[in-house]
Amino acid sequence: MSTERTIRLTGRTRVLAVFGCPVEHSLSPPMHNAAIAALGLDYVYVPFRVELDDLPKAFDGLRAMRFAGANLTIPLKQRALELVDGLTDNARRIGSVNTLYWDDGRLMGDSTDGEGFTRSLEVLRPARPERALVLGAGGSARAVCFALADAGVPVAIANRTRARAEELAAAVGPLADVMGLDEAGLRKASSEADLVVNCTSVGMIPEPDASPMPVGSLRPGQFVYDLVYQPRETLLLRQAAESGATAANGIKMLVWQGAASFQRWTGYWPDTSVMEKAID
Ligand code: NAP
């Protein structure tokens, strides 16, 4: 099996990294190292625990040691905006960097979350959504809302802190509006949406028995995309199954945003099934 090939380190091996805090539970090292092994490339992907205040020093190290690229995860994605040599338009408007790559000697910051969301949704549910309900207004919600609006899909945004939803809707433009997070508001928005995306951390370990949607608010014909992937089966996914909706957890988005980063670093589009098998 190609996924069982090992990585052989050489004097020329190029280092990729993920910086985060915590980083110990990241699925990115096995996912990327499986992709590297399957392609037989001379790279290795290594996790580094980096505290927020140490991020400038980590950038110095990455530059001095000529790392080939890196991912950034919680809580570093916003701080990185001011530490790169340049930003892609996408990272600038989302306000978040999850990928560092080199372009003509400049360390660039990009966000591949929106691309990961769009590409994985095309695989999971090829029909274009008519209208989406997005729960949340943090980093992943920003990536998802811009990606949906770019595809011409109207988006209703519901967030615990309403002001953040209003700010996001204003940034996204006329295709976005704001819904209340109260039960009546959620039921109404859900009845009008054929796509529901959970971009909050509600339902994530250590609180797997919480759901962002009221009981009985989902319906057949709807696709429910929970970006949470720890646990693999959230309460929201069980609610979707009970309501006759189809649903998926965040594993595929994780894989496809990783594949997009991998391409920035190596020039190769990796085998996403190899990456998924390495972490599922
Ligand atoms: P974030 O920027 O910190 O945003 C968190 C969002 O969750 C905010 O909208 C926040 O609302 C809301 N929230 C948190 N606790 C809540 C609660 N108890 N009740 C209601 N709303 C609550 O985080 P993020 O980076 O967007 O990540 C959000 C989730 O998506 C996480 O579970 C993460 O693992 C997952 N994710 C998955 C992928 C993937 O590839 N599958 C990629 C990125 C993120 P307020 O604005 O009111 O604080």
CSV table of C-alpha atoms and ligand atoms in Angstrom, one decimal:
chain,number,residue,atom,x,y,z
A,1,MET,CA,0.0,0.0,0.0
A,2,SER,CA,1.3,3.4,-0.9
A,3,THR,CA,0.2,4.8,2.5
A,4,GLU,CA,2.6,2.4,4.2
A,5,ARG,CA,5.7,3.8,2.5
A,6,THR,CA,8.1,5.5,4.8
A,7,ILE,CA,9.8,8.9,4.4
A,8,ARG,CA,13.6,8.6,4.1
A,9,LEU,CA,15.3,11.7,5.5
A,10,THR,CA,18.3,12.9,3.5
A,11,GLY,CA,20.6,15.9,3.5
A,12,ARG,CA,18.3,17.5,1.0
A,13,THR,CA,15.0,16.8,2.8
A,14,ARG,CA,12.8,19.9,2.9
A,15,VAL,CA,11.0,20.7,6.1
A,16,LEU,CA,7.3,21.6,6.3
A,17,ALA,CA,5.8,22.4,9.7
A,18,VAL,CA,2.6,23.2,11.6
A,19,PHE,CA,2.8,25.8,14.4
A,20,GLY,CA,0.1,25.8,17.0
A,21,CYS,CA,-0.7,25.8,20.7
A,22,PRO,CA,-1.8,23.2,21.5
A,23,VAL,CA,-0.6,21.2,18.5
A,24,GLU,CA,-0.3,17.8,20.0
A,25,HIS,CA,-3.7,16.6,18.7
A,26,SER,CA,-3.2,18.0,15.2
A,27,LEU,CA,-4.1,15.5,12.4
A,28,SER,CA,-2.0,17.4,9.9
A,29,PRO,CA,1.3,15.5,10.5
A,30,PRO,CA,0.0,12.0,9.6
A,31,MET,CA,-2.1,13.4,6.8
A,32,HIS,CA,0.7,15.3,5.1
A,33,ASN,CA,3.4,12.7,5.7
A,34,ALA,CA,1.1,10.1,4.1
A,35,ALA,CA,0.8,12.3,1.1
A,36,ILE,CA,4.5,12.9,0.9
A,37,ALA,CA,5.3,9.2,1.2
A,38,ALA,CA,2.7,8.3,-1.5
A,39,LEU,CA,4.3,10.8,-3.9
A,40,GLY,CA,7.9,9.7,-2.9
A,41,LEU,CA,8.9,13.4,-2.3
A,42,ASP,CA,11.9,14.5,-0.3
A,43,TYR,CA,9.9,16.4,2.4
A,44,VAL,CA,8.9,15.9,6.0
A,45,TYR,CA,6.1,17.5,7.9
A,46,VAL,CA,6.7,18.3,11.6
A,47,PRO,CA,4.6,19.7,14.4
A,48,PHE,CA,5.9,22.6,16.6
A,49,ARG,CA,4.2,23.9,19.7
A,50,VAL,CA,4.5,27.7,19.4
A,51,GLU,CA,2.9,30.1,22.0
A,52,LEU,CA,1.3,33.2,20.5
A,53,ASP,CA,4.0,35.5,22.0
A,54,ASP,CA,6.7,33.4,20.4
A,55,LEU,CA,5.3,33.5,16.9
A,56,PRO,CA,7.7,36.3,15.7
A,57,LYS,CA,10.7,34.1,16.9
A,58,ALA,CA,9.2,31.1,15.2
A,59,PHE,CA,9.0,33.1,11.9
A,60,ASP,CA,12.6,34.1,12.3
A,61,GLY,CA,13.5,30.4,12.7
A,62,LEU,CA,11.4,29.3,9.8
A,63,ARG,CA,13.2,32.0,7.6
A,64,ALA,CA,16.7,31.2,8.9
A,65,MET,CA,16.3,27.5,8.4
A,66,ARG,CA,14.5,27.9,5.1
A,67,PHE,CA,11.5,25.7,5.9
A,68,ALA,CA,9.7,24.9,2.7
A,69,GLY,CA,6.4,26.1,4.2
A,70,ALA,CA,4.1,25.8,7.1
A,71,ASN,CA,0.5,25.6,8.4
A,72,LEU,CA,-0.7,27.7,11.3
A,73,THR,CA,-3.4,26.7,13.6
A,74,ILE,CA,-5.1,27.9,16.8
A,75,PRO,CA,-4.3,30.6,18.1
A,76,LEU,CA,-1.8,31.9,15.5
A,77,LYS,CA,-3.9,32.5,12.4
A,78,GLN,CA,-4.6,36.2,13.0
A,79,ARG,CA,-1.2,37.2,14.5
A,80,ALA,CA,0.5,35.9,11.4
A,81,LEU,CA,-1.1,38.5,9.2
A,82,GLU,CA,1.5,41.1,10.3
A,83,LEU,CA,4.5,38.8,10.2
A,84,VAL,CA,4.4,37.7,6.5
A,85,ASP,CA,6.1,39.5,3.6
A,86,GLY,CA,2.8,39.4,1.6
A,87,LEU,CA,-0.8,38.2,1.8
A,88,THR,CA,-3.0,36.7,-0.8
A,89,ASP,CA,-6.3,38.6,-1.5
A,90,ASN,CA,-8.1,35.6,0.1
A,91,ALA,CA,-6.1,35.7,3.4
A,92,ARG,CA,-6.5,39.5,3.6
A,93,ARG,CA,-10.3,39.5,3.3
A,94,ILE,CA,-10.8,36.5,5.6
A,95,GLY,CA,-8.3,38.0,8.0
A,96,SER,CA,-6.6,34.8,8.7
A,97,VAL,CA,-3.5,32.8,7.6
A,98,ASN,CA,-3.4,29.0,7.7
A,99,THR,CA,-0.6,28.5,5.1
A,100,LEU,CA,2.8,30.0,4.7
A,101,TYR,CA,4.6,29.4,1.3
A,102,TRP,CA,7.5,31.0,-0.6
A,103,ASP,CA,6.9,33.1,-3.7
A,104,ASP,CA,10.0,34.5,-5.4
A,105,GLY,CA,11.8,34.8,-2.1
A,106,ARG,CA,8.8,36.3,-0.2
A,107,LEU,CA,7.1,34.5,2.6
A,108,MET,CA,3.4,34.6,1.7
A,109,GLY,CA,0.4,34.1,3.9
A,110,ASP,CA,-2.7,32.4,2.4
A,111,SER,CA,-5.9,30.8,3.7
A,112,THR,CA,-7.0,27.5,2.1
A,113,ASP,CA,-10.0,27.0,4.4
A,114,GLY,CA,-12.4,28.4,1.8
A,115,GLU,CA,-11.0,26.3,-1.0
A,116,GLY,CA,-11.1,23.2,1.2
A,117,PHE,CA,-14.7,23.9,2.0
A,118,THR,CA,-15.8,24.4,-1.6
A,119,ARG,CA,-13.9,21.5,-3.0
A,120,SER,CA,-15.0,19.1,-0.3
A,121,LEU,CA,-18.6,20.3,-0.6
A,122,GLU,CA,-18.5,19.6,-4.4
A,123,VAL,CA,-17.5,16.0,-3.6
A,124,LEU,CA,-20.0,15.5,-0.8
A,125,ARG,CA,-23.0,17.2,-2.4
A,126,PRO,CA,-22.5,18.1,-6.1
A,127,ALA,CA,-25.7,20.0,-6.5
A,128,ARG,CA,-25.2,23.8,-6.0
A,129,PRO,CA,-26.9,25.0,-2.8
A,130,GLU,CA,-29.9,27.4,-3.3
A,131,ARG,CA,-29.5,29.1,0.1
A,132,ALA,CA,-27.2,28.5,3.1
A,133,LEU,CA,-27.5,29.0,6.8
A,134,VAL,CA,-24.0,29.5,8.3
A,135,LEU,CA,-23.7,29.1,12.1
A,136,GLY,CA,-20.8,31.2,13.5
A,137,ALA,CA,-18.8,34.3,12.5
A,138,GLY,CA,-15.3,33.3,13.5
A,139,GLY,CA,-12.4,32.4,11.2
A,140,SER,CA,-13.9,29.3,9.5
A,141,ALA,CA,-17.3,31.1,9.1
A,142,ARG,CA,-15.6,34.0,7.3
A,143,ALA,CA,-13.9,31.5,4.9
A,144,VAL,CA,-17.2,29.6,4.3
A,145,CYS,CA,-19.3,32.8,3.8
A,146,PHE,CA,-16.9,34.3,1.3
A,147,ALA,CA,-16.6,31.0,-0.6
A,148,LEU,CA,-20.4,30.6,-0.8
A,149,ALA,CA,-21.0,34.2,-1.9
A,150,ASP,CA,-18.2,33.8,-4.5
A,151,ALA,CA,-20.3,30.9,-5.9
A,152,GLY,CA,-23.4,33.1,-5.9
A,153,VAL,CA,-25.1,31.4,-3.0
A,154,PRO,CA,-27.2,33.6,-0.6
A,155,VAL,CA,-26.1,33.2,3.0
A,156,ALA,CA,-27.9,33.7,6.3
A,157,ILE,CA,-25.4,34.1,9.2
A,158,ALA,CA,-26.4,33.4,12.8
A,159,ASN,CA,-23.8,33.9,15.6
A,160,ARG,CA,-23.9,34.1,19.4
A,161,THR,CA,-22.3,37.6,19.2
A,162,ARG,CA,-24.6,39.3,16.8
A,163,ALA,CA,-22.3,42.2,16.1
A,164,ARG,CA,-19.7,39.8,14.6
A,165,ALA,CA,-22.3,38.3,12.3
A,166,GLU,CA,-23.3,41.9,11.2
A,167,GLU,CA,-19.7,42.8,10.6
A,168,LEU,CA,-19.2,39.6,8.5
A,169,ALA,CA,-22.4,40.1,6.5
A,170,ALA,CA,-21.4,43.7,5.7
A,171,ALA,CA,-17.9,42.4,4.5
A,172,VAL,CA,-19.5,39.7,2.4
A,173,GLY,CA,-22.0,42.0,0.7
A,174,PRO,CA,-25.5,41.8,-0.6
A,175,LEU,CA,-25.7,38.0,-0.7
A,176,ALA,CA,-25.4,37.8,3.1
A,177,ASP,CA,-27.9,38.7,5.8
A,178,VAL,CA,-28.0,38.1,9.6
A,179,MET,CA,-30.4,35.8,11.5
A,180,GLY,CA,-31.1,35.6,15.2
A,181,LEU,CA,-29.6,32.8,17.1
A,182,ASP,CA,-32.9,32.3,19.0
A,183,GLU,CA,-34.9,29.2,18.4
A,184,ALA,CA,-37.5,30.9,16.2
A,185,GLY,CA,-34.8,32.6,14.1
A,186,LEU,CA,-32.9,29.4,13.6
A,187,ARG,CA,-36.1,27.4,12.6
A,188,LYS,CA,-37.0,30.0,10.1
A,189,ALA,CA,-33.6,30.2,8.5
A,190,SER,CA,-33.3,26.4,8.4
A,191,SER,CA,-36.7,26.0,6.7
A,192,GLU,CA,-35.4,28.3,3.9
A,193,ALA,CA,-31.9,26.8,3.6
A,194,ASP,CA,-30.9,23.6,1.7
A,195,LEU,CA,-27.4,23.9,3.2
A,196,VAL,CA,-26.6,24.3,6.9
A,197,VAL,CA,-23.0,24.7,7.9
A,198,ASN,CA,-21.8,24.6,11.5
A,199,CYS,CA,-18.8,26.9,11.8
A,200,THR,CA,-19.0,27.1,15.6
A,201,SER,CA,-17.1,24.9,18.0
A,202,VAL,CA,-20.4,23.8,19.6
A,203,GLY,CA,-20.5,20.0,19.7
A,204,MET,CA,-16.7,19.7,19.7
A,205,ILE,CA,-14.9,17.7,22.4
A,206,PRO,CA,-15.0,18.3,25.4
A,207,GLU,CA,-18.7,19.1,25.0
A,208,PRO,CA,-19.9,16.5,22.5
A,209,ASP,CA,-23.5,16.5,23.7
A,210,ALA,CA,-24.2,20.1,22.6
A,211,SER,CA,-25.7,21.1,19.3
A,212,PRO,CA,-26.0,24.5,17.6
A,213,MET,CA,-29.5,23.7,16.2
A,214,PRO,CA,-32.8,23.1,18.0
A,215,VAL,CA,-34.4,19.6,18.0
A,216,GLY,CA,-36.5,19.1,14.9
A,217,SER,CA,-35.2,22.1,13.0
A,218,LEU,CA,-33.6,20.1,10.2
A,219,ARG,CA,-35.4,18.4,7.3
A,220,PRO,CA,-35.1,16.0,4.4
A,221,GLY,CA,-33.4,17.4,1.3
A,222,GLN,CA,-31.1,19.5,3.4
A,223,PHE,CA,-27.3,19.0,3.5
A,224,VAL,CA,-25.8,19.6,7.0
A,225,TYR,CA,-22.1,20.2,7.0
A,226,ASP,CA,-20.5,20.2,10.5
A,227,LEU,CA,-17.0,21.5,10.3
A,228,VAL,CA,-16.3,19.9,13.7
A,229,TYR,CA,-14.4,16.6,13.3
A,230,GLN,CA,-13.7,15.7,16.9
A,231,PRO,CA,-15.8,13.7,17.6
A,232,ARG,CA,-16.4,12.3,14.2
A,233,GLU,CA,-20.2,12.0,14.9
A,234,THR,CA,-21.5,15.1,16.6
A,235,LEU,CA,-25.0,15.5,18.1
A,236,LEU,CA,-25.8,17.8,15.1
A,237,LEU,CA,-25.0,14.9,12.7
A,238,ARG,CA,-27.3,12.6,14.7
A,239,GLN,CA,-30.0,15.2,14.6
A,240,ALA,CA,-29.6,15.5,10.8
A,241,ALA,CA,-29.8,11.7,10.4
A,242,GLU,CA,-33.0,11.6,12.5
A,243,SER,CA,-34.6,14.4,10.4
A,244,GLY,CA,-33.8,12.7,7.1
A,245,ALA,CA,-31.2,15.2,6.1
A,246,THR,CA,-27.8,14.1,4.7
A,247,ALA,CA,-24.8,15.2,6.5
A,248,ALA,CA,-21.0,15.1,6.9
A,249,ASN,CA,-18.4,16.0,9.5
A,250,GLY,CA,-15.4,18.3,8.9
A,251,ILE,CA,-12.8,15.6,7.9
A,252,LYS,CA,-13.1,16.1,4.2
A,253,MET,CA,-12.7,19.9,4.5
A,254,LEU,CA,-9.7,19.3,6.7
A,255,VAL,CA,-8.2,17.0,4.0
A,256,TRP,CA,-9.0,19.4,1.1
A,257,GLN,CA,-7.7,22.5,2.8
A,258,GLY,CA,-4.5,20.5,3.5
A,259,ALA,CA,-4.3,19.4,-0.1
A,260,ALA,CA,-4.5,23.0,-1.2
A,261,SER,CA,-1.7,23.9,1.2
A,262,PHE,CA,0.4,20.9,0.0
A,263,GLN,CA,0.1,22.2,-3.6
A,264,ARG,CA,1.3,25.6,-2.6
A,265,TRP,CA,4.4,24.1,-1.1
A,266,THR,CA,5.3,21.3,-3.5
A,267,GLY,CA,3.5,22.1,-6.8
A,268,TYR,CA,1.8,18.7,-6.6
A,269,TRP,CA,-1.9,18.0,-5.9
A,270,PRO,CA,-1.8,15.1,-3.4
A,271,ASP,CA,-4.0,12.0,-3.3
A,272,THR,CA,-6.8,13.1,-1.0
A,273,SER,CA,-7.9,9.5,-0.3
A,274,VAL,CA,-4.4,8.7,1.0
A,275,MET,CA,-4.6,11.7,3.3
A,276,GLU,CA,-8.1,10.8,4.5
A,277,LYS,CA,-7.2,7.2,5.2
A,278,ALA,CA,-4.2,8.4,7.3
A,279,ILE,CA,-6.5,10.3,9.8
A,280,ASP,CA,-9.9,8.6,9.7
B,1,NAP,P1,-13.3,30.7,16.0
B,1,NAP,O1,-12.7,31.7,15.0
B,1,NAP,O2,-12.8,30.7,17.4
B,1,NAP,O3,-14.9,30.9,16.0
B,1,NAP,C1,-15.7,30.2,16.9
B,1,NAP,C2,-17.1,30.4,16.6
B,1,NAP,O4,-17.9,29.6,17.5
B,1,NAP,C3,-17.6,31.9,16.9
B,1,NAP,O5,-18.6,32.2,16.0
B,1,NAP,C4,-18.2,31.7,18.3
B,1,NAP,O6,-19.2,32.7,18.6
B,1,NAP,C5,-18.8,30.4,18.2
B,1,NAP,N1,-19.0,29.8,19.5
B,1,NAP,C6,-18.0,29.3,20.4
B,1,NAP,N2,-18.6,28.8,21.5
B,1,NAP,C7,-20.0,28.9,21.3
B,1,NAP,C8,-21.1,28.6,22.2
B,1,NAP,N3,-20.9,28.0,23.3
B,1,NAP,N4,-22.3,28.9,21.7
B,1,NAP,C9,-22.5,29.5,20.5
B,1,NAP,N5,-21.5,29.8,19.7
B,1,NAP,C10,-20.2,29.6,20.1
B,1,NAP,O7,-13.1,29.2,15.5
B,1,NAP,P2,-13.0,28.6,14.0
B,1,NAP,O8,-11.5,28.6,13.6
B,1,NAP,O9,-13.9,29.3,13.1
B,1,NAP,O10,-13.4,27.1,14.3
B,1,NAP,C11,-14.8,26.8,14.6
B,1,NAP,C12,-15.0,25.3,14.5
B,1,NAP,O11,-14.7,24.8,13.1
B,1,NAP,C13,-14.0,24.5,15.4
B,1,NAP,O12,-14.7,23.4,15.9
B,1,NAP,C14,-12.9,24.0,14.4
B,1,NAP,O13,-12.3,22.8,14.8
B,1,NAP,C15,-13.7,23.8,13.1
B,1,NAP,N6,-12.9,24.0,11.9
B,1,NAP,C16,-12.8,22.9,11.1
B,1,NAP,C17,-12.1,23.0,9.9
B,1,NAP,C18,-12.0,21.9,9.0
B,1,NAP,O14,-11.2,21.8,8.1
B,1,NAP,N7,-12.9,20.9,9.1
B,1,NAP,C19,-11.4,24.2,9.6
B,1,NAP,C20,-11.5,25.3,10.5
B,1,NAP,C21,-12.3,25.2,11.7
B,1,NAP,P3,-18.8,34.2,19.2
B,1,NAP,O15,-18.4,35.0,18.0
B,1,NAP,O16,-20.0,34.6,19.9
B,1,NAP,O17,-17.6,34.0,20.1
